[in-house]
Amino acid sequence: MLWPVGLWRMWWRLWAAGLPAESLGHRRVASGVSLPGSTSPRALNIFDRDLKRKQKNWAARQPEPVKFDYLKEEVGSRIADRVCDIARDFSLALDLGCGRGYIAQHLSKETIGKLFQADIAENALKNSLETEIPTVSVLADEEFLPFRENTFDLVVSSLSLHWVNDLPRALEQIHYVLKPDGVFIGAMFGGDTLYELRCSLQLAETEREGGFSPHISPFTAINDLGHLLGRAGFNTLTVDTDEIQVNYPGMFELMEDLQGMGESNCSWNRKALLHRDTMLAAAAVYREMYRNEDGSIPATYQIYYMIGWKYHESQARPAERGSATMSFGELGKINTLISEGKKSQ
Amino acid sequence: MSANRAVWGRVRSRLRAFPEQLAACGGQAAAYGRCVQASTAPGGSLSKDLCAREFKALRSCFVAAAKKTLDGG
């Protein structure tokens, strides 16, 4: 009776080998091809979200996570500043891609009544920082928010939107879960981030290997950000940019810190291997081209801060055409006009 | 899985010694960097092995420094 069993096993092996990867449950989609069943034809699959979750989990499990937190702490405090600048209290807020919760520790429970912290990495949520605001931790992907429409007064997101595949859809989802007259305050890495590292790796790889592949993930340009927010339905947009320059002893320390922050590359089109020769060459080029006077090397992080409001009748609107009472030609006499106005009052 | 972790641990510990070894070869690294930087100037072009000589000097210095740390450490 051994013969039929052996034959069955051979058939099973042939069948398993011939089956395409998708139906085995693996998401091995080439970049630029949209998944079957995705809602928008413009959906791109640039980043491996599964790998990003693993990287963030690994980073959060490090023995000394505080060592790599400096950048996220700084940006988190700046976002908290912007929240405090708005003269309002928010009863329900959402922190998207919160990491260990860098924004909440700078805010008081008078400003925010209850905070939902959402991230894709469970270790980061488990090790979250102390805050006086009552929080609820939710394991959620930025592109698939499990909340109802018109839920939140405030949505904040600090340095996590640069890893989402479909940024227009993520912004639309944020707009969806906001209440009318709710506000979204976000920060994400921008076009010039780590340009020194990108250039050094490019030059070194070209010289050593004859060609180069992208090692830094693609970033959004600032013009596109304004358009994306407008398309998602946000009003009264504010987008501003900030550059933080951090000095490192060398390129290897920079790369180690990036890995410790959970910001390693996870694009589908990344090269799996970086040769030691290329790394050595890139470190030499980086040092020679960009070093500071004291021998350290700078790394630039360009942060885009964006603020967008969900429409509500009470918000200021542009006036109707033809409703002007003054003409621009009278601008030169504005002082006399103002004093006349005050006298008539 | 533990075999992967052992390999990964070895690779990372070797990588951690790189900055120290690179520091010992400052001159060669600067020469290589200058050569690559010169090719980025207007009119220059970067092709494979354009600075192969400088890189060979850098690499041999680096390997010598690695051997020294291995024997000493």
Tab-separated table of C-alpha atoms in Angstrom:
chain	number	residue	atom	x	y	z
A	1	MET	CA	0.000	0.000	0.000
A	2	LEU	CA	3.040	2.293	-0.074
A	3	TRP	CA	2.723	3.029	-3.786
A	4	PRO	CA	-0.494	5.088	-3.728
A	5	VAL	CA	0.768	7.125	-0.741
A	6	GLY	CA	4.005	7.957	-2.516
A	7	LEU	CA	2.132	9.003	-5.635
A	8	TRP	CA	-0.214	11.241	-3.644
A	9	ARG	CA	2.756	12.930	-1.969
A	10	MET	CA	4.366	13.597	-5.355
A	11	TRP	CA	1.140	15.091	-6.705
A	12	TRP	CA	0.798	17.306	-3.640
A	13	ARG	CA	4.329	18.628	-4.119
A	14	LEU	CA	3.672	19.411	-7.787
A	15	TRP	CA	0.379	21.104	-6.916
A	16	ALA	CA	1.982	23.202	-4.163
A	17	ALA	CA	4.845	24.241	-6.407
A	18	GLY	CA	2.563	25.261	-9.242
A	19	LEU	CA	0.280	27.426	-7.147
A	20	PRO	CA	0.855	31.186	-7.411
A	21	ALA	CA	1.941	32.933	-4.241
A	22	GLU	CA	-1.191	35.065	-3.799
A	23	SER	CA	-3.547	32.179	-3.221
A	24	LEU	CA	-1.266	30.728	-0.560
A	25	GLY	CA	-2.071	33.794	1.505
A	26	HIS	CA	1.205	35.663	0.991
A	27	ARG	CA	1.100	39.282	-0.099
A	28	ARG	CA	3.947	39.244	-2.600
A	29	VAL	CA	2.818	42.073	-4.827
A	30	ALA	CA	5.313	43.979	-6.945
A	31	SER	CA	5.463	47.689	-6.304
A	32	GLY	CA	3.079	49.783	-8.346
A	33	VAL	CA	0.481	47.022	-8.731
A	34	SER	CA	-2.710	47.469	-6.762
A	35	LEU	CA	-4.098	44.606	-4.707
A	36	PRO	CA	-7.229	42.943	-6.041
A	37	GLY	CA	-10.185	44.326	-4.157
A	38	SER	CA	-8.567	47.642	-3.190
A	39	THR	CA	-11.002	50.485	-3.407
A	40	SER	CA	-9.116	53.026	-5.485
A	41	PRO	CA	-7.275	52.400	-8.752
A	42	ARG	CA	-4.612	54.869	-7.667
A	43	ALA	CA	-3.667	52.694	-4.664
A	44	LEU	CA	0.012	51.931	-4.718
A	45	ASN	CA	1.775	49.250	-2.770
A	46	ILE	CA	5.152	50.762	-2.039
A	47	PHE	CA	5.810	49.684	1.510
A	48	ASP	CA	5.719	46.298	3.142
A	49	ARG	CA	3.468	47.124	6.109
A	50	ASP	CA	4.017	43.724	7.649
A	51	LEU	CA	7.766	44.299	7.748
A	52	LYS	CA	7.250	47.821	9.108
A	53	ARG	CA	5.217	46.374	11.966
A	54	LYS	CA	7.971	43.863	12.708
A	55	GLN	CA	10.609	46.624	12.621
A	56	LYS	CA	8.608	48.826	14.976
A	57	ASN	CA	7.995	45.907	17.316
A	58	TRP	CA	11.702	45.128	17.342
A	59	ALA	CA	12.586	48.777	17.958
A	60	ALA	CA	10.110	49.054	20.827
A	61	ARG	CA	11.553	45.913	22.415
A	62	GLN	CA	15.080	47.320	22.549
A	63	PRO	CA	16.673	47.415	26.036
A	64	GLU	CA	17.066	51.212	25.922
A	65	PRO	CA	14.363	52.704	23.725
A	66	VAL	CA	15.031	56.148	25.219
A	67	LYS	CA	18.373	56.219	23.412
A	68	PHE	CA	16.689	56.502	19.994
A	69	ASP	CA	13.683	58.594	20.941
A	70	TYR	CA	15.194	62.066	20.642
A	71	LEU	CA	13.749	62.936	17.260
A	72	LYS	CA	10.251	61.686	17.970
A	73	GLU	CA	10.272	63.390	21.383
A	74	GLU	CA	11.182	66.706	19.785
A	75	VAL	CA	8.556	66.498	17.058
A	76	GLY	CA	5.985	65.234	19.565
A	77	SER	CA	6.566	68.268	21.786
A	78	ARG	CA	6.230	70.614	18.799
A	79	ILE	CA	2.912	69.026	17.845
A	80	ALA	CA	1.752	69.364	21.441
A	81	ASP	CA	2.651	73.076	21.188
A	82	ARG	CA	0.433	73.393	18.166
A	83	VAL	CA	-2.413	71.651	19.960
A	84	CYS	CA	-2.073	74.059	22.878
A	85	ASP	CA	-2.065	77.011	20.456
A	86	ILE	CA	-5.650	76.162	19.533
A	87	ALA	CA	-7.833	77.840	22.135
A	88	ARG	CA	-10.143	74.889	22.587
A	89	ASP	CA	-10.518	71.778	24.681
A	90	PHE	CA	-10.941	68.448	22.956
A	91	SER	CA	-13.008	65.802	24.669
A	92	LEU	CA	-12.001	62.920	22.389
A	93	ALA	CA	-8.705	62.718	20.538
A	94	LEU	CA	-6.863	60.160	18.413
A	95	ASP	CA	-3.095	59.774	18.163
A	96	LEU	CA	-2.364	57.946	14.919
A	97	GLY	CA	0.886	56.025	14.667
A	98	CYS	CA	1.654	57.062	18.215
A	99	GLY	CA	4.706	54.883	18.851
A	100	ARG	CA	5.314	55.107	22.578
A	101	GLY	CA	3.052	58.131	22.885
A	102	TYR	CA	5.348	61.126	22.510
A	103	ILE	CA	2.610	63.739	22.170
A	104	ALA	CA	0.446	62.782	25.124
A	105	GLN	CA	3.111	63.377	27.753
A	106	HIS	CA	3.193	67.113	26.924
A	107	LEU	CA	-0.558	67.655	27.120
A	108	SER	CA	-2.783	68.068	30.148
A	109	LYS	CA	-6.084	66.404	30.875
A	110	GLU	CA	-7.823	69.763	30.691
A	111	THR	CA	-6.910	70.048	27.013
A	112	ILE	CA	-7.811	66.490	26.058
A	113	GLY	CA	-10.550	64.536	27.790
A	114	LYS	CA	-9.752	61.066	26.488
A	115	LEU	CA	-7.059	59.910	24.094
A	116	PHE	CA	-7.080	56.926	21.765
A	117	GLN	CA	-3.582	55.816	20.862
A	118	ALA	CA	-3.377	53.806	17.667
A	119	ASP	CA	-0.299	52.101	16.266
A	120	ILE	CA	0.461	48.976	14.255
A	121	ALA	CA	3.107	47.739	16.694
A	122	GLU	CA	1.809	46.215	19.920
A	123	ASN	CA	5.153	46.434	21.742
A	124	ALA	CA	5.170	50.210	21.318
A	125	LEU	CA	1.688	50.453	22.841
A	126	LYS	CA	2.721	48.206	25.722
A	127	ASN	CA	5.739	50.386	26.576
A	128	SER	CA	3.934	53.707	26.225
A	129	LEU	CA	5.132	56.730	28.184
A	130	GLU	CA	3.416	58.103	31.259
A	131	THR	CA	0.717	60.670	30.743
A	132	GLU	CA	-2.033	62.131	32.931
A	133	ILE	CA	-4.640	61.886	30.172
A	134	PRO	CA	-6.820	58.755	30.276
A	135	THR	CA	-5.830	56.674	27.247
A	136	VAL	CA	-7.103	53.709	25.306
A	137	SER	CA	-4.624	51.770	23.182
A	138	VAL	CA	-5.843	50.476	19.842
A	139	LEU	CA	-3.921	48.263	17.463
A	140	ALA	CA	-4.804	49.839	14.113
A	141	ASP	CA	-3.253	50.511	10.739
A	142	GLU	CA	-3.269	54.168	9.617
A	143	GLU	CA	-5.047	53.221	6.412
A	144	PHE	CA	-7.813	51.143	7.990
A	145	LEU	CA	-9.175	53.069	10.952
A	146	PRO	CA	-11.754	51.082	12.948
A	147	PHE	CA	-13.767	54.142	14.027
A	148	ARG	CA	-17.144	55.505	13.073
A	149	GLU	CA	-17.778	58.732	11.236
A	150	ASN	CA	-17.729	61.976	13.247
A	151	THR	CA	-16.079	60.520	16.328
A	152	PHE	CA	-13.077	62.672	17.215
A	153	ASP	CA	-12.550	66.329	17.984
A	154	LEU	CA	-8.831	66.076	17.348
A	155	VAL	CA	-6.588	63.749	15.384
A	156	VAL	CA	-2.817	64.021	15.727
A	157	SER	CA	-0.192	62.061	13.886
A	158	SER	CA	3.516	62.377	14.455
A	159	LEU	CA	6.062	60.944	12.049
A	160	SER	CA	4.194	57.879	10.917
A	161	LEU	CA	2.342	58.899	7.755
A	162	HIS	CA	5.480	58.653	5.632
A	163	TRP	CA	5.191	54.882	5.764
A	164	VAL	CA	1.571	54.560	4.581
A	165	ASN	CA	0.999	53.187	1.118
A	166	ASP	CA	-2.083	55.143	0.167
A	167	LEU	CA	-1.666	58.573	1.706
A	168	PRO	CA	-4.750	60.124	0.021
A	169	ARG	CA	-6.905	57.365	1.458
A	170	ALA	CA	-5.363	57.684	4.912
A	171	LEU	CA	-6.090	61.420	4.916
A	172	GLU	CA	-9.648	60.753	3.729
A	173	GLN	CA	-10.111	58.290	6.586
A	174	ILE	CA	-8.844	60.856	9.066
A	175	HIS	CA	-11.312	63.368	7.635
A	176	TYR	CA	-14.053	60.773	7.955
A	177	VAL	CA	-13.522	60.046	11.655
A	178	LEU	CA	-13.294	63.730	12.562
A	179	LYS	CA	-16.354	65.574	13.844
A	180	PRO	CA	-17.399	68.713	11.983
A	181	ASP	CA	-15.200	71.554	13.254
A	182	GLY	CA	-12.629	68.960	14.242
A	183	VAL	CA	-8.957	69.475	13.507
A	184	PHE	CA	-6.150	67.279	12.237
A	185	ILE	CA	-2.575	68.156	13.203
A	186	GLY	CA	0.100	66.022	11.616
A	187	ALA	CA	3.836	65.869	11.136
A	188	MET	CA	5.666	63.783	8.608
A	189	PHE	CA	9.099	63.596	7.095
A	190	GLY	CA	9.565	65.647	3.959
A	191	GLY	CA	11.512	65.714	0.731
A	192	ASP	CA	14.959	66.717	1.959
A	193	THR	CA	15.152	64.281	4.823
A	194	LEU	CA	18.429	62.366	4.976
A	195	TYR	CA	19.547	63.733	1.627
A	196	GLU	CA	23.173	63.435	2.704
A	197	LEU	CA	22.773	59.726	3.375
A	198	ARG	CA	20.874	59.235	0.135
A	199	CYS	CA	23.529	61.015	-1.937
A	200	SER	CA	26.445	59.257	-0.271
A	201	LEU	CA	24.918	55.840	-0.785
A	202	GLN	CA	24.058	56.704	-4.385
A	203	LEU	CA	27.554	57.879	-5.227
A	204	ALA	CA	29.273	55.027	-3.446
A	205	GLU	CA	27.051	52.409	-5.025
A	206	THR	CA	27.573	53.890	-8.492
A	207	GLU	CA	31.321	53.906	-8.044
A	208	ARG	CA	31.553	50.476	-6.446
A	209	GLU	CA	28.837	48.538	-8.218
A	210	GLY	CA	28.042	50.456	-11.373
A	211	GLY	CA	24.454	51.358	-10.509
A	212	PHE	CA	22.347	52.197	-7.497
A	213	SER	CA	19.044	51.261	-5.960
A	214	PRO	CA	16.988	53.370	-3.576
A	215	HIS	CA	17.825	52.890	0.093
A	216	ILE	CA	15.882	55.845	1.438
A	217	SER	CA	12.110	55.642	1.142
A	218	PRO	CA	10.361	58.200	-1.096
A	219	PHE	CA	8.958	61.278	0.644
A	220	THR	CA	6.059	63.552	-0.238
A	221	ALA	CA	6.782	66.999	-1.659
A	222	ILE	CA	5.291	69.973	0.144
A	223	ASN	CA	3.095	71.055	-2.787
A	224	ASP	CA	1.585	67.602	-3.022
A	225	LEU	CA	0.789	67.666	0.675
A	226	GLY	CA	-1.398	70.736	0.312
A	227	HIS	CA	-3.236	69.179	-2.624
A	228	LEU	CA	-3.733	65.895	-0.784
A	229	LEU	CA	-5.204	67.614	2.237
A	230	GLY	CA	-7.530	69.639	0.008
A	231	ARG	CA	-8.661	66.559	-1.858
A	232	ALA	CA	-9.365	64.748	1.388
A	233	GLY	CA	-11.814	67.519	2.239
A	234	PHE	CA	-9.904	69.555	4.789
A	235	ASN	CA	-10.432	73.310	5.077
A	236	THR	CA	-8.265	76.165	6.239
A	237	LEU	CA	-5.008	74.326	5.636
A	238	THR	CA	-1.712	75.270	7.176
A	239	VAL	CA	1.432	73.528	6.040
A	240	ASP	CA	4.833	74.598	7.317
A	241	THR	CA	8.223	73.029	7.285
A	242	ASP	CA	10.991	72.676	9.810
A	243	GLU	CA	14.500	71.324	9.520
A	244	ILE	CA	16.209	69.497	12.325
A	245	GLN	CA	19.864	68.741	11.888
A	246	VAL	CA	21.388	66.070	14.089
A	247	ASN	CA	25.128	65.488	14.197
A	248	TYR	CA	26.487	61.963	14.346
A	249	PRO	CA	30.037	60.651	14.755
A	250	GLY	CA	29.781	58.660	11.548
A	251	MET	CA	27.484	57.074	8.996
A	252	PHE	CA	27.269	53.746	10.842
A	253	GLU	CA	26.022	55.421	13.992
A	254	LEU	CA	23.380	57.232	11.942
A	255	MET	CA	22.216	53.984	10.384
A	256	GLU	CA	22.134	52.270	13.761
A	257	ASP	CA	20.017	55.092	15.185
A	258	LEU	CA	17.614	54.937	12.259
A	259	GLN	CA	17.183	51.240	12.854
A	260	GLY	CA	16.684	51.802	16.581
A	261	MET	CA	13.949	54.350	15.833
A	262	GLY	CA	12.095	51.776	13.761
A	263	GLU	CA	12.690	53.809	10.600
A	264	SER	CA	14.501	51.155	8.559
A	265	ASN	CA	13.561	50.893	4.932
A	266	CYS	CA	10.646	48.618	4.157
A	267	SER	CA	9.895	49.442	0.518
A	268	TRP	CA	9.184	46.474	-1.685
A	269	ASN	CA	11.845	47.620	-4.152
A	270	ARG	CA	14.604	47.823	-1.580
A	271	LYS	CA	17.768	45.881	-2.195
A	272	ALA	CA	18.073	43.128	0.370
A	273	LEU	CA	21.823	43.406	0.650
A	274	LEU	CA	24.170	46.321	1.174
A	275	HIS	CA	27.733	45.223	0.541
A	276	ARG	CA	30.307	45.992	3.184
A	277	ASP	CA	32.537	47.599	0.551
A	278	THR	CA	29.709	49.893	-0.482
A	279	MET	CA	28.990	50.791	3.130
A	280	LEU	CA	32.649	51.602	3.692
A	281	ALA	CA	32.778	53.677	0.520
A	282	ALA	CA	29.580	55.514	1.441
A	283	ALA	CA	30.903	56.306	4.930
A	284	ALA	CA	34.070	57.755	3.414
A	285	VAL	CA	32.110	59.821	0.873
A	286	TYR	CA	29.661	61.068	3.523
A	287	ARG	CA	32.480	62.183	5.763
A	288	GLU	CA	34.357	63.931	2.989
A	289	MET	CA	31.381	65.684	1.411
A	290	TYR	CA	29.274	66.736	4.378
A	291	ARG	CA	31.302	66.738	7.564
A	292	ASN	CA	31.215	69.618	10.036
A	293	GLU	CA	34.267	71.424	11.377
A	294	ASP	CA	34.425	69.279	14.480
A	295	GLY	CA	34.541	66.069	12.464
A	296	SER	CA	30.942	64.977	13.036
A	297	ILE	CA	28.564	64.447	10.160
A	298	PRO	CA	25.156	66.122	9.929
A	299	ALA	CA	21.908	64.404	9.058
A	300	THR	CA	18.986	66.582	8.003
A	301	TYR	CA	15.434	65.738	8.959
A	302	GLN	CA	12.903	67.905	7.216
A	303	ILE	CA	9.534	67.819	8.974
A	304	TYR	CA	6.296	69.043	7.418
A	305	TYR	CA	3.650	70.120	9.911
A	306	MET	CA	0.109	70.265	8.636
A	307	ILE	CA	-3.120	71.494	10.176
A	308	GLY	CA	-6.491	70.911	8.543
A	309	TRP	CA	-10.041	71.509	9.744
A	310	LYS	CA	-13.232	69.651	8.944
A	311	TYR	CA	-15.909	71.906	7.621
A	312	HIS	CA	-18.471	73.451	9.951
A	313	GLU	CA	-20.861	76.370	9.384
A	314	SER	CA	-19.233	78.427	12.123
A	315	GLN	CA	-15.893	78.491	10.303
A	316	ALA	CA	-14.883	81.572	8.337
A	317	ARG	CA	-15.679	81.320	4.666
A	318	PRO	CA	-14.531	83.425	1.727
A	319	ALA	CA	-17.006	86.232	1.114
A	320	GLU	CA	-19.470	86.226	-1.820
A	321	ARG	CA	-18.299	87.780	-5.057
A	322	GLY	CA	-19.518	91.341	-5.435
A	323	SER	CA	-19.999	91.937	-1.707
A	324	ALA	CA	-16.967	94.239	-1.354
A	325	THR	CA	-17.612	97.669	0.163
A	326	MET	CA	-14.133	99.087	-0.439
A	327	SER	CA	-11.814	98.888	-3.408
A	328	PHE	CA	-8.128	98.039	-3.349
A	329	GLY	CA	-7.420	101.405	-4.908
A	330	GLU	CA	-8.271	103.070	-1.601
A	331	LEU	CA	-5.567	101.112	0.213
A	332	GLY	CA	-3.289	104.160	0.302
A	333	LYS	CA	-5.842	106.052	2.382
A	334	ILE	CA	-6.309	103.221	4.869
A	335	ASN	CA	-5.158	105.259	7.901
A	336	THR	CA	-7.733	108.004	7.306
A	337	LEU	CA	-10.443	105.440	6.650
A	338	ILE	CA	-9.709	103.637	9.932
A	339	SER	CA	-9.698	106.899	11.995
A	340	GLU	CA	-12.951	107.990	10.311
A	341	GLY	CA	-14.482	104.643	11.163
A	342	LYS	CA	-13.429	104.987	14.815
A	343	LYS	CA	-14.833	108.566	15.017
A	344	SER	CA	-18.202	107.498	13.604
A	345	GLN	CA	-18.377	104.762	16.281
B	1	MET	CA	15.058	30.767	14.237
B	2	SER	CA	17.803	30.816	16.873
B	3	ALA	CA	20.357	30.015	14.171
B	4	ASN	CA	19.281	33.169	12.336
B	5	ARG	CA	19.567	35.141	15.526
B	6	ALA	CA	23.113	33.871	16.105
B	7	VAL	CA	24.176	34.844	12.575
B	8	TRP	CA	22.472	38.213	12.926
B	9	GLY	CA	24.168	38.808	16.277
B	10	ARG	CA	27.603	38.031	14.806
B	11	VAL	CA	27.038	40.305	11.806
B	12	ARG	CA	25.878	43.167	14.014
B	13	SER	CA	28.804	42.843	16.399
B	14	ARG	CA	31.206	42.935	13.466
B	15	LEU	CA	29.384	45.988	12.106
B	16	ARG	CA	29.629	47.726	15.440
B	17	ALA	CA	33.432	47.717	15.166
B	18	PHE	CA	33.324	49.476	11.774
B	19	PRO	CA	33.437	53.095	13.011
B	20	GLU	CA	36.544	52.450	15.073
B	21	GLN	CA	38.317	50.760	12.189
B	22	LEU	CA	37.265	53.528	9.818
B	23	ALA	CA	38.649	56.130	12.204
B	24	ALA	CA	42.055	54.502	11.895
B	25	CYS	CA	42.031	55.050	8.115
B	26	GLY	CA	41.112	58.737	7.993
B	27	GLY	CA	43.640	59.645	5.317
B	28	GLN	CA	42.643	56.959	2.855
B	29	ALA	CA	38.950	57.639	3.451
B	30	ALA	CA	39.464	61.344	2.774
B	31	ALA	CA	41.364	60.582	-0.442
B	32	TYR	CA	38.576	58.307	-1.677
B	33	GLY	CA	35.910	60.824	-0.710
B	34	ARG	CA	37.721	63.610	-2.543
B	35	CYS	CA	38.009	61.470	-5.665
B	36	VAL	CA	34.264	60.716	-5.699
B	37	GLN	CA	33.399	64.324	-4.884
B	38	ALA	CA	35.551	65.532	-7.772
B	39	SER	CA	33.513	63.438	-10.171
B	40	THR	CA	30.315	65.191	-9.059
B	41	ALA	CA	31.663	68.569	-10.160
B	42	PRO	CA	30.191	69.960	-13.404
B	43	GLY	CA	31.892	68.261	-16.313
B	44	GLY	CA	32.793	65.135	-14.361
B	45	SER	CA	31.012	61.824	-14.591
B	46	LEU	CA	30.911	58.964	-12.153
B	47	SER	CA	31.392	55.465	-13.497
B	48	LYS	CA	32.178	52.130	-11.948
B	49	ASP	CA	35.668	51.795	-10.461
B	50	LEU	CA	36.541	55.385	-11.227
B	51	CYS	CA	38.260	55.631	-7.843
B	52	ALA	CA	39.276	51.998	-7.589
B	53	ARG	CA	42.849	52.788	-6.602
B	54	GLU	CA	41.863	54.975	-3.666
B	55	PHE	CA	39.273	52.447	-2.588
B	56	LYS	CA	41.806	49.632	-2.666
B	57	ALA	CA	44.090	51.615	-0.376
B	58	LEU	CA	41.147	52.354	1.943
B	59	ARG	CA	40.053	48.737	2.016
B	60	SER	CA	43.499	47.331	2.778
B	61	CYS	CA	43.923	49.860	5.595
B	62	PHE	CA	40.476	48.935	6.912
B	63	VAL	CA	41.195	45.186	6.795
B	64	ALA	CA	44.526	45.759	8.583
B	65	ALA	CA	42.741	47.750	11.291
B	66	ALA	CA	40.125	44.989	11.595
B	67	LYS	CA	42.850	42.379	12.041
B	68	LYS	CA	44.487	44.519	14.708
B	69	THR	CA	41.277	44.864	16.700
B	70	LEU	CA	40.640	41.150	16.282
B	71	ASP	CA	44.102	40.270	17.626
B	72	GLY	CA	44.038	42.919	20.327
B	73	GLY	CA	40.379	42.613	21.396
